[in-house]
PDB file of C-alpha atoms and ligand atoms in Angstrom:
ATOM      1  CA  MET J   1     -28.324  14.118  -0.889  1.00  0.00           C
ATOM      2  CA  PHE J   2     -26.044  12.552   1.714  1.00  0.00           C
ATOM      3  CA  SER J   3     -23.559  14.734   3.585  1.00  0.00           C
ATOM      4  CA  ASP J   4     -19.728  13.785   3.413  1.00  0.00           C
ATOM      5  CA  ASP J   5     -20.085  12.688   7.167  1.00  0.00           C
ATOM      6  CA  ALA J   6     -22.872  10.332   6.337  1.00  0.00           C
ATOM      7  CA  ILE J   7     -21.029   9.016   3.483  1.00  0.00           C
ATOM      8  CA  ARG J   8     -18.137   8.787   5.617  1.00  0.00           C
ATOM      9  CA  ALA J   9     -19.661   6.818   8.282  1.00  0.00           C
ATOM     10  CA  GLU J  10     -21.464   4.391   6.045  1.00  0.00           C
ATOM     11  CA  THR J  11     -18.394   3.627   4.034  1.00  0.00           C
ATOM     12  CA  ARG J  12     -16.550   3.000   7.215  1.00  0.00           C
ATOM     13  CA  ALA J  13     -18.948   0.645   8.743  1.00  0.00           C
ATOM     14  CA  ALA J  14     -18.861  -1.258   5.243  1.00  0.00           C
ATOM     15  CA  GLY J  15     -15.239  -0.895   5.209  1.00  0.00           C
ATOM     16  CA  ARG J  16     -15.007  -2.599   8.956  1.00  0.00           C
ATOM     17  CA  ARG J  17     -17.413  -5.336   7.700  1.00  0.00           C
ATOM     18  CA  ILE J  18     -15.374  -6.273   4.632  1.00  0.00           C
ATOM     19  CA  LYS J  19     -12.088  -6.302   6.691  1.00  0.00           C
ATOM     20  CA  ARG J  20     -13.443  -8.630   9.251  1.00  0.00           C
ATOM     21  CA  ASN J  21     -14.663 -10.820   6.378  1.00  0.00           C
ATOM     22  CA  ASN J  22     -11.213 -10.719   4.912  1.00  0.00           C
ATOM     23  CA  LEU J  23      -9.603 -11.494   8.125  1.00  0.00           C
ATOM     24  CA  ILE J  24     -11.936 -14.388   8.552  1.00  0.00           C
ATOM     25  CA  ALA J  25     -11.084 -15.869   5.223  1.00  0.00           C
ATOM     26  CA  ALA J  26      -7.427 -15.523   5.874  1.00  0.00           C
ATOM     27  CA  SER J  27      -7.292 -17.394   9.072  1.00  0.00           C
ATOM     28  CA  LEU J  28      -9.322 -20.254   7.659  1.00  0.00           C
ATOM     29  CA  SER J  29      -7.278 -20.181   4.156  1.00  0.00           C
ATOM     30  CA  GLY J  30      -4.040 -20.353   6.350  1.00  0.00           C
ATOM     31  CA  THR J  31      -5.541 -23.151   8.592  1.00  0.00           C
ATOM     32  CA  VAL J  32      -6.941 -25.235   5.967  1.00  0.00           C
ATOM     33  CA  LEU J  33      -3.583 -25.135   4.258  1.00  0.00           C
ATOM     34  CA  ALA J  34      -1.335 -25.755   6.979  1.00  0.00           C
ATOM     35  CA  PHE J  35      -3.537 -29.014   7.581  1.00  0.00           C
ATOM     36  CA  VAL J  36      -3.559 -29.926   4.358  1.00  0.00           C
ATOM     37  CA  SER J  37       0.377 -29.703   4.230  1.00  0.00           C
ATOM     38  CA  LEU J  38       0.570 -31.653   7.588  1.00  0.00           C
ATOM     39  CA  ALA J  39      -1.814 -34.244   6.199  1.00  0.00           C
ATOM     40  CA  ILE J  40       0.213 -34.719   2.888  1.00  0.00           C
ATOM     41  CA  PHE J  41       3.862 -34.095   3.466  1.00  0.00           C
ATOM     42  CA  PRO J  42       6.308 -34.993   6.372  1.00  0.00           C
ATOM     43  CA  HIS J  43       6.361 -32.412   9.256  1.00  0.00           C
ATOM     44  CA  SER J  44       8.539 -31.989  12.412  1.00  0.00           C
ATOM     45  CA  GLU J  45       9.063 -29.274  14.724  1.00  0.00           C
ATOM     46  CA  ALA J  46      12.239 -27.620  13.483  1.00  0.00           C
ATOM     47  CA  GLY J  47      10.423 -27.733  10.073  1.00  0.00           C
ATOM     48  CA  LEU J  48       7.662 -26.171  11.564  1.00  0.00           C
ATOM     49  CA  LEU J  49       9.863 -23.238  12.910  1.00  0.00           C
ATOM     50  CA  THR J  50      11.810 -23.030   9.586  1.00  0.00           C
ATOM     51  CA  GLY J  51       8.568 -22.599   7.816  1.00  0.00           C
ATOM     52  CA  LEU J  52       7.353 -19.684   9.973  1.00  0.00           C
ATOM     53  CA  ALA J  53      10.556 -17.697   9.510  1.00  0.00           C
ATOM     54  CA  ALA J  54      10.378 -18.761   5.697  1.00  0.00           C
ATOM     55  CA  GLY J  55       6.601 -17.723   5.445  1.00  0.00           C
ATOM     56  CA  LEU J  56       7.264 -14.322   6.902  1.00  0.00           C
ATOM     57  CA  PHE J  57      10.138 -13.341   4.633  1.00  0.00           C
ATOM     58  CA  TYR J  58       8.178 -14.776   1.568  1.00  0.00           C
ATOM     59  CA  ALA J  59       4.752 -12.645   2.575  1.00  0.00           C
ATOM     60  CA  ASN J  60       7.152  -9.532   3.076  1.00  0.00           C
ATOM     61  CA  GLY J  61       8.732 -10.261  -0.471  1.00  0.00           C
ATOM     62  CA  PHE J  62       5.365 -10.920  -2.180  1.00  0.00           C
ATOM     63  CA  GLU J  63       3.793  -7.852  -0.505  1.00  0.00           C
ATOM     64  CA  TYR J  64       6.774  -5.869  -1.993  1.00  0.00           C
ATOM     65  CA  VAL J  65       6.594  -7.463  -5.574  1.00  0.00           C
ATOM     66  CA  LEU J  66       2.861  -7.388  -5.754  1.00  0.00           C
ATOM     67  CA  HIS J  67       2.772  -3.655  -4.775  1.00  0.00           C
ATOM     68  CA  ARG J  68       5.568  -2.401  -6.774  1.00  0.00           C
ATOM     69  CA  PHE J  69       5.298  -4.342 -10.023  1.00  0.00           C
ATOM     70  CA  LEU J  70       1.684  -4.993 -10.068  1.00  0.00           C
ATOM     71  CA  LEU J  71      -0.122  -2.365  -8.366  1.00  0.00           C
ATOM     72  CA  HIS J  72       2.017   0.519  -9.545  1.00  0.00           C
ATOM     73  CA  SER J  73       2.838  -0.947 -12.931  1.00  0.00           C
ATOM     74  CA  GLY J  74       0.697   1.833 -14.590  1.00  0.00           C
ATOM     75  CA  ARG J  75      -1.776  -0.569 -16.480  1.00  0.00           C
ATOM     76  CA  GLY J  76      -4.205  -3.455 -15.682  1.00  0.00           C
ATOM     77  CA  ILE J  77      -7.316  -3.863 -13.640  1.00  0.00           C
ATOM     78  CA  PHE J  78      -5.010  -4.415 -10.124  1.00  0.00           C
ATOM     79  CA  CYS J  79      -3.205  -1.330 -10.715  1.00  0.00           C
ATOM     80  CA  ARG J  80      -6.461   1.081 -11.592  1.00  0.00           C
ATOM     81  CA  GLN J  81      -8.021  -0.412  -8.501  1.00  0.00           C
ATOM     82  CA  HIS J  82      -5.019   0.265  -6.392  1.00  0.00           C
ATOM     83  CA  MET J  83      -4.735   3.941  -7.988  1.00  0.00           C
ATOM     84  CA  VAL J  84      -8.554   4.625  -6.441  1.00  0.00           C
ATOM     85  CA  HIS J  85      -7.137   3.871  -2.932  1.00  0.00           C
ATOM     86  CA  HIS J  86      -4.466   6.473  -3.576  1.00  0.00           C
ATOM     87  CA  ALA J  87      -6.883   8.785  -5.176  1.00  0.00           C
ATOM     88  CA  THR J  88      -9.603   8.529  -2.430  1.00  0.00           C
ATOM     89  CA  LEU J  89      -7.428   8.786   0.713  1.00  0.00           C
ATOM     90  CA  HIS J  90      -9.063  12.429   1.497  1.00  0.00           C
ATOM     91  CA  SER J  91     -12.261  11.735   0.294  1.00  0.00           C
ATOM     92  CA  PRO J  92     -15.286  10.490   2.364  1.00  0.00           C
ATOM     93  CA  GLU J  93     -15.297   7.232   0.665  1.00  0.00           C
ATOM     94  CA  VAL J  94     -11.835   6.406   1.795  1.00  0.00           C
ATOM     95  CA  ALA J  95     -12.697   3.397   3.678  1.00  0.00           C
ATOM     96  CA  ARG J  96     -14.362   1.779   0.731  1.00  0.00           C
ATOM     97  CA  TYR J  97     -11.077   1.445  -0.828  1.00  0.00           C
ATOM     98  CA  VAL J  98      -8.659   0.809   2.193  1.00  0.00           C
ATOM     99  CA  ASN J  99      -9.066  -3.154   2.390  1.00  0.00           C
ATOM    100  CA  PHE J 100      -6.714  -5.514   0.383  1.00  0.00           C
ATOM    101  CA  SER J 101     -10.085  -6.960  -1.404  1.00  0.00           C
ATOM    102  CA  SER J 102     -13.687  -5.789  -1.343  1.00  0.00           C
ATOM    103  CA  ASN J 103     -14.493  -9.711  -1.443  1.00  0.00           C
ATOM    104  CA  PRO J 104     -13.191 -12.295   0.880  1.00  0.00           C
ATOM    105  CA  TRP J 105     -12.888 -14.746  -2.128  1.00  0.00           C
ATOM    106  CA  GLY J 106     -10.326 -12.281  -3.258  1.00  0.00           C
ATOM    107  CA  VAL J 107      -8.349 -13.353  -0.149  1.00  0.00           C
ATOM    108  CA  VAL J 108      -9.001 -17.125  -0.644  1.00  0.00           C
ATOM    109  CA  ALA J 109      -7.623 -16.713  -4.131  1.00  0.00           C
ATOM    110  CA  LEU J 110      -4.623 -14.781  -2.839  1.00  0.00           C
ATOM    111  CA  PHE J 111      -3.880 -17.888  -0.692  1.00  0.00           C
ATOM    112  CA  CYS J 112      -4.623 -20.337  -3.295  1.00  0.00           C
ATOM    113  CA  VAL J 113      -2.191 -18.702  -5.578  1.00  0.00           C
ATOM    114  CA  ASN J 114       0.515 -18.598  -3.199  1.00  0.00           C
ATOM    115  CA  ALA J 115      -0.014 -22.238  -2.232  1.00  0.00           C
ATOM    116  CA  ILE J 116       1.005 -23.517  -5.333  1.00  0.00           C
ATOM    117  CA  PRO J 117       4.721 -22.630  -5.275  1.00  0.00           C
ATOM    118  CA  VAL J 118       4.708 -23.820  -1.803  1.00  0.00           C
ATOM    119  CA  PHE J 119       3.141 -27.225  -2.348  1.00  0.00           C
ATOM    120  CA  VAL J 120       5.409 -27.555  -5.517  1.00  0.00           C
ATOM    121  CA  LEU J 121       8.419 -26.933  -3.428  1.00  0.00           C
ATOM    122  CA  GLN J 122       7.608 -29.151  -0.487  1.00  0.00           C
ATOM    123  CA  TRP J 123       6.893 -31.883  -3.214  1.00  0.00           C
ATOM    124  CA  ILE J 124      10.204 -31.578  -4.689  1.00  0.00           C
ATOM    125  CA  PHE J 125      12.289 -31.305  -1.663  1.00  0.00           C
ATOM    126  CA  ARG J 126       9.962 -33.499   0.897  1.00  0.00           C
ATOM    127  CA  GLY J 127      10.113 -30.397   3.003  1.00  0.00           C
ATOM    128  CA  ALA J 128       8.611 -30.207   6.428  1.00  0.00           C
ATOM    129  CA  TRP J 129       7.915 -26.349   6.324  1.00  0.00           C
ATOM    130  CA  GLY J 130       4.740 -26.018   4.445  1.00  0.00           C
ATOM    131  CA  ALA J 131       2.491 -25.652   7.464  1.00  0.00           C
ATOM    132  CA  GLY J 132       4.728 -22.841   9.171  1.00  0.00           C
ATOM    133  CA  VAL J 133       4.776 -20.957   5.868  1.00  0.00           C
ATOM    134  CA  PHE J 134       0.999 -20.921   5.647  1.00  0.00           C
ATOM    135  CA  THR J 135       0.563 -19.988   9.229  1.00  0.00           C
ATOM    136  CA  SER J 136       3.214 -16.822   9.063  1.00  0.00           C
ATOM    137  CA  PHE J 137       1.848 -16.062   5.853  1.00  0.00           C
ATOM    138  CA  ALA J 138      -1.710 -15.755   7.083  1.00  0.00           C
ATOM    139  CA  LEU J 139      -0.244 -14.134  10.331  1.00  0.00           C
ATOM    140  CA  TYR J 140       1.525 -11.705   8.081  1.00  0.00           C
ATOM    141  CA  TYR J 141      -1.641 -11.128   5.880  1.00  0.00           C
ATOM    142  CA  MET J 142      -3.894 -10.239   8.837  1.00  0.00           C
ATOM    143  CA  ALA J 143      -1.304  -7.822  10.475  1.00  0.00           C
ATOM    144  CA  PHE J 144      -1.035  -6.111   7.230  1.00  0.00           C
ATOM    145  CA  GLU J 145      -4.897  -5.777   6.760  1.00  0.00           C
ATOM    146  CA  GLU J 146      -5.141  -4.199  10.262  1.00  0.00           C
ATOM    147  CA  ILE J 147      -2.177  -1.846  10.306  1.00  0.00           C
ATOM    148  CA  HIS J 148      -3.125  -0.692   6.809  1.00  0.00           C
ATOM    149  CA  TRP J 149      -6.711   0.245   8.154  1.00  0.00           C
ATOM    150  CA  ARG J 150      -5.476   1.807  11.221  1.00  0.00           C
ATOM    151  CA  SER J 151      -2.701   3.883   9.448  1.00  0.00           C
ATOM    152  CA  HIS J 152      -5.471   5.359   7.250  1.00  0.00           C
ATOM    153  CA  MET J 153      -8.798   5.094   9.246  1.00  0.00           C
ATOM    154  CA  GLY J 154      -7.259   5.766  12.909  1.00  0.00           C
ATOM    155  CA  GLY J 155      -7.294   3.252  15.681  1.00  0.00           C
ATOM    156  CA  TRP J 156      -4.747   2.481  18.361  1.00  0.00           C
ATOM    157  CA  LEU J 157      -1.402   1.132  17.185  1.00  0.00           C
ATOM    158  CA  PRO J 158       1.475   0.338  19.707  1.00  0.00           C
ATOM    159  CA  LYS J 159       4.020   2.882  20.050  1.00  0.00           C
ATOM    160  CA  TRP J 160       6.524   0.592  17.999  1.00  0.00           C
ATOM    161  CA  LEU J 161       4.264   0.188  15.270  1.00  0.00           C
ATOM    162  CA  ARG J 162       3.786   3.889  14.514  1.00  0.00           C
ATOM    163  CA  PRO J 163       6.598   4.385  12.624  1.00  0.00           C
ATOM    164  CA  ALA J 164       5.349   1.776  10.344  1.00  0.00           C
ATOM    165  CA  ALA J 165       2.059   3.859   9.701  1.00  0.00           C
ATOM    166  CA  ARG J 166       4.367   6.723   8.763  1.00  0.00           C
ATOM    167  CA  HIS J 167       6.203   4.554   6.584  1.00  0.00           C
ATOM    168  CA  HIS J 168       3.059   3.681   4.339  1.00  0.00           C
ATOM    169  CA  LEU J 169       1.918   7.368   4.688  1.00  0.00           C
ATOM    170  CA  LEU J 170       5.087   8.256   2.919  1.00  0.00           C
ATOM    171  CA  HIS J 171       4.366   5.962   0.162  1.00  0.00           C
ATOM    172  CA  HIS J 172       1.030   7.630  -0.288  1.00  0.00           C
ATOM    173  CA  ALA J 173       2.810  11.293   0.034  1.00  0.00           C
ATOM    174  CA  HIS J 174       5.197  10.332  -2.923  1.00  0.00           C
ATOM    175  CA  ASP J 175       2.949   8.006  -4.780  1.00  0.00           C
ATOM    176  CA  THR J 176       5.850   5.803  -4.908  1.00  0.00           C
ATOM    177  CA  GLY J 177       8.748   4.071  -3.319  1.00  0.00           C
ATOM    178  CA  ARG J 178       8.506   2.184   0.188  1.00  0.00           C
ATOM    179  CA  PHE J 179       6.579  -0.774  -1.085  1.00  0.00           C
ATOM    180  CA  ASN J 180       6.188  -2.814   2.202  1.00  0.00           C
ATOM    181  CA  VAL J 181       3.248  -1.600   4.133  1.00  0.00           C
ATOM    182  CA  PHE J 182       4.667  -2.095   7.799  1.00  0.00           C
ATOM    183  CA  LEU J 183       7.752  -4.022   7.845  1.00  0.00           C
ATOM    184  CA  PRO J 184      10.153  -2.426   5.316  1.00  0.00           C
ATOM    185  CA  VAL J 185      12.453  -5.631   4.907  1.00  0.00           C
ATOM    186  CA  PHE J 186      12.211  -5.603   1.181  1.00  0.00           C
ATOM    187  CA  ASP J 187      12.277  -2.095   0.958  1.00  0.00           C
ATOM    188  CA  TRP J 188      15.795  -1.801   2.557  1.00  0.00           C
ATOM    189  CA  LEU J 189      16.908  -5.202   0.366  1.00  0.00           C
ATOM    190  CA  LEU J 190      15.923  -3.632  -2.938  1.00  0.00           C
ATOM    191  CA  LYS J 191      16.429  -0.016  -1.996  1.00  0.00           C
ATOM    192  CA  PRO J 192      19.563  -0.031  -4.761  1.00  0.00           C
ATOM    193  CA  THR J 193      16.952  -1.199  -7.429  1.00  0.00           C
ATOM    194  CA  LEU J 194      15.251   2.349  -6.893  1.00  0.00           C
ATOM    195  CA  PRO J 195      17.752   4.950  -8.030  1.00  0.00           C
ATOM    196  CA  LEU J 196      14.960   7.538  -8.253  1.00  0.00           C
ATOM    197  CA  TRP J 197      13.759   6.709  -4.868  1.00  0.00           C
ATOM    198  CA  ASN J 198      13.491  10.233  -3.338  1.00  0.00           C
ATOM    199  CA  VAL J 199      10.961   9.919  -0.444  1.00  0.00           C
ATOM    200  CA  PRO J 200      10.690  13.337   1.310  1.00  0.00           C
ATOM    201  CA  ASN J 201      11.771  13.538   5.017  1.00  0.00           C
ATOM    202  CA  LYS J 202       9.535  14.940   7.879  1.00  0.00           C
ATOM    203  CA  LYS J 203      11.335  18.366   7.538  1.00  0.00           C
ATOM    204  CA  GLU J 204       9.899  18.521   4.136  1.00  0.00           C
ATOM    205  CA  ASN J 205       6.607  17.362   5.033  1.00  0.00           C
ATOM    206  CA  PRO J 206       5.956  18.516   8.250  1.00  0.00           C
ATOM    207  CA  ARG J 207       2.446  16.971   7.962  1.00  0.00           C
ATOM    208  CA  LEU J 208       3.767  13.506   8.187  1.00  0.00           C
TER     209      LEU J 208
HETATM  210 ZN1  LIG X   1       0.587   2.311  -3.494  1.00  0.00          ZN
HETATM  211 ZN1  LIG X   2      -2.498   2.800   1.882  1.00  0.00          ZN
END
């Protein structure tokens, strides 16, 4: 029999290894896709900057839609896996379920799926922004993975990011709402579509 502390330490080490591999997969996927875009499509400095902004907005919206409509859909394998993350937050095995994917190939698949609409739109409009989109999508993913981990597992976060951690912990406290993990742009934009969204405030939940 292993003690809770031993399980906690073992799963934390495994979770860190998985996170590292996911971050490597994200940086390589983003780099390869950016270079493919540069090689195939026209590019310019203005296009790159436009792509960086568009990619940030797209990544934030994708995170929101995936989390709200797939991971909290109430059915399917992705929803079941996400519910395990919600259910294990206070268990010794918490670290096993904090990362976006337990396998870096899941991260590669995420980038490949998102590359399809970007390449199709670039091909239609002959846009010069693809490399920027892939770069900021990769940076967003890496920030999401690291901030999500630190929100749950502890670790240094700059002062200005601590409200982000609290934002996500409120999502867990209520099991719904606040679907952006650290940058609540789409939470704000789509707030009117959540009529039952009733997130408790700090007074009601002093532990948060
Ligand atoms: Zn959730
Ligand atoms: Zn979480």
